[in-house]
JSON list of C-alpha atoms in Angstrom, two decimals:
[
{"chain": "M", "resi": 18, "resn": "MET", "atom": "CA", "xyz": [76.56, -57.00, 27.17]},
{"chain": "M", "resi": 19, "resn": "SER", "atom": "CA", "xyz": [75.45, -54.33, 29.65]},
{"chain": "M", "resi": 20, "resn": "PRO", "atom": "CA", "xyz": [71.90, -52.97, 29.63]},
{"chain": "M", "resi": 21, "resn": "ARG", "atom": "CA", "xyz": [71.27, -49.65, 27.84]},
{"chain": "M", "resi": 22, "resn": "THR", "atom": "CA", "xyz": [71.29, -46.48, 29.87]},
{"chain": "M", "resi": 23, "resn": "LYS", "atom": "CA", "xyz": [68.23, -44.22, 30.18]},
{"chain": "M", "resi": 24, "resn": "GLU", "atom": "CA", "xyz": [69.90, -41.76, 27.79]},
{"chain": "M", "resi": 25, "resn": "GLN", "atom": "CA", "xyz": [70.55, -44.50, 25.22]},
{"chain": "M", "resi": 26, "resn": "ASN", "atom": "CA", "xyz": [66.93, -45.64, 25.44]},
{"chain": "M", "resi": 27, "resn": "GLU", "atom": "CA", "xyz": [65.74, -42.05, 24.96]},
{"chain": "M", "resi": 28, "resn": "ALA", "atom": "CA", "xyz": [68.03, -41.60, 21.94]},
{"chain": "M", "resi": 29, "resn": "ILE", "atom": "CA", "xyz": [66.65, -44.80, 20.40]},
{"chain": "M", "resi": 30, "resn": "ARG", "atom": "CA", "xyz": [63.08, -43.67, 21.10]},
{"chain": "M", "resi": 31, "resn": "GLU", "atom": "CA", "xyz": [63.70, -40.30, 19.44]},
{"chain": "M", "resi": 32, "resn": "MET", "atom": "CA", "xyz": [65.32, -41.97, 16.42]},
{"chain": "M", "resi": 33, "resn": "ARG", "atom": "CA", "xyz": [62.35, -44.36, 16.04]},
{"chain": "M", "resi": 34, "resn": "MET", "atom": "CA", "xyz": [59.84, -41.51, 16.38]},
{"chain": "M", "resi": 35, "resn": "SER", "atom": "CA", "xyz": [61.67, -39.54, 13.70]},
{"chain": "M", "resi": 36, "resn": "GLN", "atom": "CA", "xyz": [61.68, -42.58, 11.38]},
{"chain": "M", "resi": 37, "resn": "ILE", "atom": "CA", "xyz": [57.97, -43.11, 11.96]},
{"chain": "M", "resi": 38, "resn": "MET", "atom": "CA", "xyz": [57.06, -39.44, 11.45]},
{"chain": "M", "resi": 39, "resn": "ASN", "atom": "CA", "xyz": [59.09, -39.13, 8.24]},
{"chain": "M", "resi": 40, "resn": "ALA", "atom": "CA", "xyz": [57.58, -42.34, 6.88]},
{"chain": "M", "resi": 41, "resn": "ALA", "atom": "CA", "xyz": [54.06, -41.26, 7.86]},
{"chain": "M", "resi": 42, "resn": "ALA", "atom": "CA", "xyz": [54.46, -37.97, 5.98]},
{"chain": "M", "resi": 43, "resn": "GLU", "atom": "CA", "xyz": [55.69, -39.78, 2.86]},
{"chain": "M", "resi": 44, "resn": "VAL", "atom": "CA", "xyz": [52.88, -42.33, 3.01]},
{"chain": "M", "resi": 45, "resn": "TYR", "atom": "CA", "xyz": [50.28, -39.59, 3.58]},
{"chain": "M", "resi": 46, "resn": "LEU", "atom": "CA", "xyz": [51.47, -37.83, 0.42]},
{"chain": "M", "resi": 47, "resn": "GLU", "atom": "CA", "xyz": [50.96, -41.10, -1.49]},
{"chain": "M", "resi": 48, "resn": "LYS", "atom": "CA", "xyz": [47.71, -42.36, 0.07]},
{"chain": "M", "resi": 49, "resn": "GLY", "atom": "CA", "xyz": [46.15, -39.52, 2.02]},
{"chain": "M", "resi": 50, "resn": "ILE", "atom": "CA", "xyz": [43.88, -40.49, 4.89]},
{"chain": "M", "resi": 51, "resn": "GLN", "atom": "CA", "xyz": [43.80, -44.07, 3.55]},
{"chain": "M", "resi": 52, "resn": "LEU", "atom": "CA", "xyz": [47.26, -44.68, 5.01]},
{"chain": "M", "resi": 53, "resn": "GLU", "atom": "CA", "xyz": [47.54, -47.49, 7.55]},
{"chain": "M", "resi": 54, "resn": "ILE", "atom": "CA", "xyz": [50.06, -48.23, 10.30]},
{"chain": "M", "resi": 55, "resn": "ARG", "atom": "CA", "xyz": [51.28, -51.19, 8.21]},
{"chain": "M", "resi": 56, "resn": "ASP", "atom": "CA", "xyz": [52.11, -48.81, 5.31]},
{"chain": "M", "resi": 57, "resn": "VAL", "atom": "CA", "xyz": [54.09, -46.61, 7.66]},
{"chain": "M", "resi": 58, "resn": "SER", "atom": "CA", "xyz": [56.02, -49.55, 9.12]},
{"chain": "M", "resi": 59, "resn": "LEU", "atom": "CA", "xyz": [56.99, -50.72, 5.61]},
{"chain": "M", "resi": 60, "resn": "LYS", "atom": "CA", "xyz": [58.11, -47.22, 4.57]},
{"chain": "M", "resi": 61, "resn": "ALA", "atom": "CA", "xyz": [60.08, -46.77, 7.81]},
{"chain": "M", "resi": 62, "resn": "GLU", "atom": "CA", "xyz": [61.57, -50.27, 7.47]},
{"chain": "M", "resi": 63, "resn": "LEU", "atom": "CA", "xyz": [60.41, -51.04, 11.00]},
{"chain": "M", "resi": 64, "resn": "GLY", "atom": "CA", "xyz": [58.34, -53.92, 12.28]},
{"chain": "M", "resi": 65, "resn": "TYR", "atom": "CA", "xyz": [54.59, -53.37, 12.50]},
{"chain": "M", "resi": 66, "resn": "GLY", "atom": "CA", "xyz": [54.78, -54.06, 16.24]},
{"chain": "M", "resi": 67, "resn": "THR", "atom": "CA", "xyz": [57.42, -51.37, 16.69]},
{"chain": "M", "resi": 68, "resn": "VAL", "atom": "CA", "xyz": [55.27, -48.69, 15.07]},
{"chain": "M", "resi": 69, "resn": "TYR", "atom": "CA", "xyz": [52.18, -49.96, 16.87]},
{"chain": "M", "resi": 70, "resn": "HIS", "atom": "CA", "xyz": [54.09, -49.68, 20.17]},
{"chain": "M", "resi": 71, "resn": "TYR", "atom": "CA", "xyz": [54.26, -45.90, 19.62]},
{"chain": "M", "resi": 72, "resn": "TYR", "atom": "CA", "xyz": [50.91, -45.38, 17.87]},
{"chain": "M", "resi": 73, "resn": "LYS", "atom": "CA", "xyz": [47.83, -47.53, 18.40]},
{"chain": "M", "resi": 74, "resn": "ASN", "atom": "CA", "xyz": [46.09, -46.05, 15.33]},
{"chain": "M", "resi": 75, "resn": "LYS", "atom": "CA", "xyz": [46.74, -43.80, 12.36]},
{"chain": "M", "resi": 76, "resn": "HIS", "atom": "CA", "xyz": [44.76, -40.89, 13.81]},
{"chain": "M", "resi": 77, "resn": "MET", "atom": "CA", "xyz": [47.07, -40.68, 16.83]},
{"chain": "M", "resi": 78, "resn": "LEU", "atom": "CA", "xyz": [50.05, -40.78, 14.48]},
{"chain": "M", "resi": 79, "resn": "LEU", "atom": "CA", "xyz": [48.67, -38.06, 12.21]},
{"chain": "M", "resi": 80, "resn": "GLU", "atom": "CA", "xyz": [47.77, -35.91, 15.19]},
{"chain": "M", "resi": 81, "resn": "ASP", "atom": "CA", "xyz": [51.37, -36.06, 16.47]},
{"chain": "M", "resi": 82, "resn": "LEU", "atom": "CA", "xyz": [52.70, -35.43, 12.96]},
{"chain": "M", "resi": 83, "resn": "LEU", "atom": "CA", "xyz": [50.62, -32.28, 12.53]},
{"chain": "M", "resi": 84, "resn": "TRP", "atom": "CA", "xyz": [51.24, -30.87, 16.02]},
{"chain": "M", "resi": 85, "resn": "ASP", "atom": "CA", "xyz": [54.96, -31.40, 15.46]},
{"chain": "M", "resi": 86, "resn": "ALA", "atom": "CA", "xyz": [54.70, -29.61, 12.09]},
{"chain": "M", "resi": 87, "resn": "LEU", "atom": "CA", "xyz": [52.97, -26.66, 13.78]},
{"chain": "M", "resi": 88, "resn": "LEU", "atom": "CA", "xyz": [55.82, -26.40, 16.30]},
{"chain": "M", "resi": 89, "resn": "ARG", "atom": "CA", "xyz": [58.36, -26.41, 13.45]},
{"chain": "M", "resi": 90, "resn": "VAL", "atom": "CA", "xyz": [56.47, -23.66, 11.59]},
{"chain": "M", "resi": 91, "resn": "GLU", "atom": "CA", "xyz": [56.37, -21.65, 14.78]},
{"chain": "M", "resi": 92, "resn": "SER", "atom": "CA", "xyz": [60.09, -22.03, 15.48]},
{"chain": "M", "resi": 93, "resn": "SER", "atom": "CA", "xyz": [61.47, -21.78, 11.94]},
{"chain": "M", "resi": 94, "resn": "VAL", "atom": "CA", "xyz": [59.05, -19.54, 9.99]},
{"chain": "M", "resi": 95, "resn": "MET", "atom": "CA", "xyz": [57.31, -17.22, 12.46]},
{"chain": "M", "resi": 96, "resn": "PRO", "atom": "CA", "xyz": [60.54, -15.34, 13.34]},
{"chain": "M", "resi": 97, "resn": "ALA", "atom": "CA", "xyz": [60.34, -13.88, 9.80]},
{"chain": "M", "resi": 98, "resn": "LEU", "atom": "CA", "xyz": [57.40, -11.76, 11.00]},
{"chain": "M", "resi": 99, "resn": "ASN", "atom": "CA", "xyz": [59.22, -10.56, 14.10]},
{"chain": "M", "resi": 100, "resn": "GLY", "atom": "CA", "xyz": [62.76, -10.31, 12.80]},
{"chain": "M", "resi": 101, "resn": "ASN", "atom": "CA", "xyz": [64.93, -7.69, 11.20]},
{"chain": "M", "resi": 102, "resn": "ASP", "atom": "CA", "xyz": [63.25, -4.27, 11.09]},
{"chain": "M", "resi": 103, "resn": "ASN", "atom": "CA", "xyz": [65.25, -3.50, 7.93]},
{"chain": "M", "resi": 104, "resn": "ASP", "atom": "CA", "xyz": [63.16, -6.08, 6.06]},
{"chain": "M", "resi": 105, "resn": "LYS", "atom": "CA", "xyz": [60.55, -3.82, 4.43]},
{"chain": "M", "resi": 106, "resn": "PHE", "atom": "CA", "xyz": [58.02, -6.53, 3.62]},
{"chain": "M", "resi": 107, "resn": "LYS", "atom": "CA", "xyz": [58.02, -9.18, 6.31]},
{"chain": "M", "resi": 108, "resn": "SER", "atom": "CA", "xyz": [54.93, -10.78, 4.81]},
{"chain": "M", "resi": 109, "resn": "VAL", "atom": "CA", "xyz": [56.95, -11.58, 1.65]},
{"chain": "M", "resi": 110, "resn": "SER", "atom": "CA", "xyz": [59.84, -13.01, 3.68]},
{"chain": "M", "resi": 111, "resn": "PHE", "atom": "CA", "xyz": [57.39, -15.09, 5.72]},
{"chain": "M", "resi": 112, "resn": "THR", "atom": "CA", "xyz": [55.71, -16.47, 2.58]},
{"chain": "M", "resi": 113, "resn": "ARG", "atom": "CA", "xyz": [59.02, -17.30, 0.91]},
{"chain": "M", "resi": 114, "resn": "LEU", "atom": "CA", "xyz": [60.30, -19.11, 3.99]},
{"chain": "M", "resi": 115, "resn": "LEU", "atom": "CA", "xyz": [57.02, -20.99, 4.49]},
{"chain": "M", "resi": 116, "resn": "LEU", "atom": "CA", "xyz": [57.04, -22.18, 0.86]},
{"chain": "M", "resi": 117, "resn": "GLN", "atom": "CA", "xyz": [60.66, -23.34, 1.22]},
{"chain": "M", "resi": 118, "resn": "LYS", "atom": "CA", "xyz": [59.75, -25.25, 4.39]},
{"chain": "M", "resi": 119, "resn": "CYS", "atom": "CA", "xyz": [56.78, -26.88, 2.59]},
{"chain": "M", "resi": 120, "resn": "MET", "atom": "CA", "xyz": [59.16, -28.18, -0.05]},
{"chain": "M", "resi": 121, "resn": "GLN", "atom": "CA", "xyz": [61.71, -29.44, 2.49]},
{"chain": "M", "resi": 122, "resn": "ASP", "atom": "CA", "xyz": [59.32, -30.85, 5.07]},
{"chain": "M", "resi": 123, "resn": "PRO", "atom": "CA", "xyz": [56.27, -32.81, 3.85]},
{"chain": "M", "resi": 124, "resn": "ALA", "atom": "CA", "xyz": [54.66, -32.63, 7.31]},
{"chain": "M", "resi": 125, "resn": "ILE", "atom": "CA", "xyz": [54.49, -28.82, 7.06]},
{"chain": "M", "resi": 126, "resn": "PHE", "atom": "CA", "xyz": [52.85, -29.10, 3.64]},
{"chain": "M", "resi": 127, "resn": "ILE", "atom": "CA", "xyz": [50.36, -31.64, 5.04]},
{"chain": "M", "resi": 128, "resn": "LEU", "atom": "CA", "xyz": [49.56, -29.28, 7.93]},
{"chain": "M", "resi": 129, "resn": "LEU", "atom": "CA", "xyz": [48.91, -26.30, 5.62]},
{"chain": "M", "resi": 130, "resn": "LYS", "atom": "CA", "xyz": [46.81, -28.38, 3.24]},
{"chain": "M", "resi": 131, "resn": "SER", "atom": "CA", "xyz": [44.81, -29.87, 6.11]},
{"chain": "M", "resi": 132, "resn": "VAL", "atom": "CA", "xyz": [44.15, -26.41, 7.56]},
{"chain": "M", "resi": 133, "resn": "ALA", "atom": "CA", "xyz": [43.11, -25.15, 4.11]},
{"chain": "M", "resi": 134, "resn": "ASP", "atom": "CA", "xyz": [40.76, -28.15, 3.81]},
{"chain": "M", "resi": 135, "resn": "ASN", "atom": "CA", "xyz": [39.49, -27.50, 7.36]},
{"chain": "M", "resi": 136, "resn": "PHE", "atom": "CA", "xyz": [40.57, -31.05, 8.28]},
{"chain": "M", "resi": 137, "resn": "HIS", "atom": "CA", "xyz": [37.51, -32.41, 6.45]},
{"chain": "M", "resi": 138, "resn": "HIS", "atom": "CA", "xyz": [39.22, -35.78, 5.81]},
{"chain": "M", "resi": 139, "resn": "PHE", "atom": "CA", "xyz": [39.63, -36.41, 9.51]},
{"chain": "M", "resi": 140, "resn": "PRO", "atom": "CA", "xyz": [36.80, -37.89, 11.60]},
{"chain": "M", "resi": 141, "resn": "GLY", "atom": "CA", "xyz": [35.15, -36.13, 14.52]},
{"chain": "M", "resi": 142, "resn": "ASN", "atom": "CA", "xyz": [36.52, -33.03, 16.18]},
{"chain": "M", "resi": 143, "resn": "ARG", "atom": "CA", "xyz": [39.99, -34.42, 16.80]},
{"chain": "M", "resi": 144, "resn": "PHE", "atom": "CA", "xyz": [41.72, -31.47, 15.11]},
{"chain": "M", "resi": 145, "resn": "THR", "atom": "CA", "xyz": [39.58, -28.60, 16.40]},
{"chain": "M", "resi": 146, "resn": "LYS", "atom": "CA", "xyz": [42.24, -27.56, 18.91]},
{"chain": "M", "resi": 147, "resn": "LEU", "atom": "CA", "xyz": [45.04, -27.82, 16.34]},
{"chain": "M", "resi": 148, "resn": "PHE", "atom": "CA", "xyz": [43.05, -25.66, 13.91]},
{"chain": "M", "resi": 149, "resn": "ALA", "atom": "CA", "xyz": [42.45, -23.06, 16.64]},
{"chain": "M", "resi": 150, "resn": "GLU", "atom": "CA", "xyz": [46.13, -23.07, 17.61]},
{"chain": "M", "resi": 151, "resn": "PHE", "atom": "CA", "xyz": [47.18, -22.63, 13.97]},
{"chain": "M", "resi": 152, "resn": "GLN", "atom": "CA", "xyz": [44.88, -19.60, 13.76]},
{"chain": "M", "resi": 153, "resn": "VAL", "atom": "CA", "xyz": [46.39, -18.02, 16.88]},
{"chain": "M", "resi": 154, "resn": "ARG", "atom": "CA", "xyz": [50.04, -18.91, 16.29]},
{"chain": "M", "resi": 155, "resn": "VAL", "atom": "CA", "xyz": [50.38, -18.56, 12.50]},
{"chain": "M", "resi": 156, "resn": "TYR", "atom": "CA", "xyz": [47.33, -17.19, 10.68]},
{"chain": "M", "resi": 157, "resn": "GLN", "atom": "CA", "xyz": [46.43, -14.18, 12.84]},
{"chain": "M", "resi": 158, "resn": "PRO", "atom": "CA", "xyz": [50.01, -12.88, 13.15]},
{"chain": "M", "resi": 159, "resn": "PHE", "atom": "CA", "xyz": [50.30, -13.12, 9.35]},
{"chain": "M", "resi": 160, "resn": "VAL", "atom": "CA", "xyz": [46.99, -11.25, 8.90]},
{"chain": "M", "resi": 161, "resn": "GLU", "atom": "CA", "xyz": [48.22, -8.54, 11.29]},
{"chain": "M", "resi": 162, "resn": "GLN", "atom": "CA", "xyz": [51.43, -8.17, 9.27]},
{"chain": "M", "resi": 163, "resn": "ILE", "atom": "CA", "xyz": [49.43, -7.90, 6.05]},
{"chain": "M", "resi": 164, "resn": "LEU", "atom": "CA", "xyz": [47.32, -5.16, 7.67]},
{"chain": "M", "resi": 165, "resn": "LYS", "atom": "CA", "xyz": [50.53, -3.20, 8.37]},
{"chain": "M", "resi": 166, "resn": "GLU", "atom": "CA", "xyz": [52.14, -3.66, 4.96]},
{"chain": "M", "resi": 167, "resn": "ILE", "atom": "CA", "xyz": [49.48, -4.19, 2.31]},
{"chain": "M", "resi": 168, "resn": "ASP", "atom": "CA", "xyz": [46.71, -1.99, 0.99]},
{"chain": "M", "resi": 169, "resn": "SER", "atom": "CA", "xyz": [43.84, -4.46, 1.36]},
{"chain": "M", "resi": 170, "resn": "LYS", "atom": "CA", "xyz": [40.17, -4.02, 2.28]},
{"chain": "M", "resi": 171, "resn": "SER", "atom": "CA", "xyz": [40.26, -7.50, 3.74]},
{"chain": "M", "resi": 172, "resn": "PRO", "atom": "CA", "xyz": [43.63, -8.68, 5.08]},
{"chain": "M", "resi": 173, "resn": "GLU", "atom": "CA", "xyz": [41.99, -12.07, 5.79]},
{"chain": "M", "resi": 174, "resn": "ASN", "atom": "CA", "xyz": [41.12, -12.49, 2.10]},
{"chain": "M", "resi": 175, "resn": "THR", "atom": "CA", "xyz": [44.67, -11.53, 1.15]},
{"chain": "M", "resi": 176, "resn": "ALA", "atom": "CA", "xyz": [46.08, -14.03, 3.65]},
{"chain": "M", "resi": 177, "resn": "ASN", "atom": "CA", "xyz": [43.72, -16.72, 2.33]},
{"chain": "M", "resi": 178, "resn": "PHE", "atom": "CA", "xyz": [44.83, -15.99, -1.24]},
{"chain": "M", "resi": 179, "resn": "ILE", "atom": "CA", "xyz": [48.50, -16.27, -0.25]},
{"chain": "M", "resi": 180, "resn": "PHE", "atom": "CA", "xyz": [48.03, -19.48, 1.77]},
{"chain": "M", "resi": 181, "resn": "GLY", "atom": "CA", "xyz": [45.88, -21.00, -0.99]},
{"chain": "M", "resi": 182, "resn": "SER", "atom": "CA", "xyz": [48.44, -20.12, -3.66]},
{"chain": "M", "resi": 183, "resn": "LEU", "atom": "CA", "xyz": [51.26, -21.46, -1.52]},
{"chain": "M", "resi": 184, "resn": "VAL", "atom": "CA", "xyz": [49.50, -24.79, -0.92]},
{"chain": "M", "resi": 185, "resn": "GLY", "atom": "CA", "xyz": [48.58, -25.06, -4.60]},
{"chain": "M", "resi": 186, "resn": "TYR", "atom": "CA", "xyz": [52.12, -24.41, -5.86]},
{"chain": "M", "resi": 187, "resn": "ALA", "atom": "CA", "xyz": [53.61, -26.78, -3.29]},
{"chain": "M", "resi": 188, "resn": "ALA", "atom": "CA", "xyz": [51.07, -29.52, -4.16]},
{"chain": "M", "resi": 189, "resn": "LEU", "atom": "CA", "xyz": [51.81, -29.27, -7.88]},
{"chain": "M", "resi": 190, "resn": "ASN", "atom": "CA", "xyz": [55.51, -29.63, -7.30]},
{"chain": "M", "resi": 191, "resn": "ILE", "atom": "CA", "xyz": [55.30, -32.32, -4.63]},
{"chain": "M", "resi": 192, "resn": "HIS", "atom": "CA", "xyz": [52.87, -34.52, -6.54]},
{"chain": "M", "resi": 193, "resn": "HIS", "atom": "CA", "xyz": [54.70, -34.07, -9.84]},
{"chain": "M", "resi": 194, "resn": "GLN", "atom": "CA", "xyz": [58.10, -34.43, -8.13]},
{"chain": "M", "resi": 195, "resn": "LEU", "atom": "CA", "xyz": [59.46, -31.17, -9.52]},
{"chain": "M", "resi": 196, "resn": "GLN", "atom": "CA", "xyz": [60.93, -29.83, -6.26]},
{"chain": "M", "resi": 197, "resn": "SER", "atom": "CA", "xyz": [64.37, -29.23, -7.77]},
{"chain": "M", "resi": 198, "resn": "GLU", "atom": "CA", "xyz": [62.90, -27.12, -10.56]},
{"chain": "M", "resi": 199, "resn": "MET", "atom": "CA", "xyz": [60.85, -24.90, -8.30]},
{"chain": "M", "resi": 200, "resn": "ASP", "atom": "CA", "xyz": [62.00, -21.28, -8.09]},
{"chain": "M", "resi": 201, "resn": "VAL", "atom": "CA", "xyz": [60.59, -20.20, -4.72]},
{"chain": "M", "resi": 202, "resn": "GLN", "atom": "CA", "xyz": [61.51, -16.52, -5.15]},
{"chain": "M", "resi": 203, "resn": "ARG", "atom": "CA", "xyz": [59.82, -16.30, -8.56]},
{"chain": "M", "resi": 204, "resn": "ILE", "atom": "CA", "xyz": [56.66, -17.98, -7.28]},
{"chain": "M", "resi": 205, "resn": "VAL", "atom": "CA", "xyz": [56.42, -15.67, -4.26]},
{"chain": "M", "resi": 206, "resn": "ASP", "atom": "CA", "xyz": [57.03, -12.64, -6.52]},
{"chain": "M", "resi": 207, "resn": "LEU", "atom": "CA", "xyz": [54.14, -13.84, -8.72]},
{"chain": "M", "resi": 208, "resn": "MET", "atom": "CA", "xyz": [51.87, -14.25, -5.68]},
{"chain": "M", "resi": 209, "resn": "PHE", "atom": "CA", "xyz": [52.55, -10.68, -4.58]},
{"chain": "M", "resi": 210, "resn": "THR", "atom": "CA", "xyz": [52.45, -9.10, -8.06]},
{"chain": "M", "resi": 211, "resn": "GLY", "atom": "CA", "xyz": [48.82, -8.08, -7.79]},
{"chain": "M", "resi": 212, "resn": "ILE", "atom": "CA", "xyz": [49.04, -7.10, -4.12]},
{"chain": "M", "resi": 213, "resn": "GLN", "atom": "CA", "xyz": [49.75, -3.42, -3.53]},
{"chain": "M", "resi": 214, "resn": "SER", "atom": "CA", "xyz": [51.96, -2.47, -0.63]},
{"chain": "M", "resi": 215, "resn": "LYS", "atom": "CA", "xyz": [51.07, 0.61, 1.43]},
{"chain": "M", "resi": 216, "resn": "GLU", "atom": "CA", "xyz": [54.32, 2.26, 0.40]},
{"chain": "M", "resi": 217, "resn": "ARG", "atom": "CA", "xyz": [53.52, 2.34, -3.31]}
]
């Protein structure tokens, strides 16, 4: 049997990392910050030593999980704010897409909930930079879009209301395992019902 090539090793590494990240997100939803590397290895059906090879502690693992989630929000959701000029209310499209991603990708939900909680479950200042990057890459562009589209004395308060509602709806459905029953469009319509657009 010939030794694996560099490309094969990289493919295996990426597959293992994906297994570990997916398992970590699932375990976090079950146990929160109490999760341990052993829990993740069991969920991923990998040996403890294999997971430990990639992550020496749960905080390193969670940090990677949340940074990766931020990158996915940036690549898959943020284009809704910059996209088609024919879309009258980009803030609505953005919210709908973000809620869909929360339901499909537990790591994105965990990121939004952690930001909403100001990372208070996590020790030290480990997530200060991630919080700041979320503000610059996601929150502020959303606030700026709200300022353009919505009649609000405080676009920050409106953004906070929308993010809070989004996290709350997603949490209810995730923790009660009702994802298939969730009507994303209806929920987003309800969120925006009391918000007046500038065109009205």
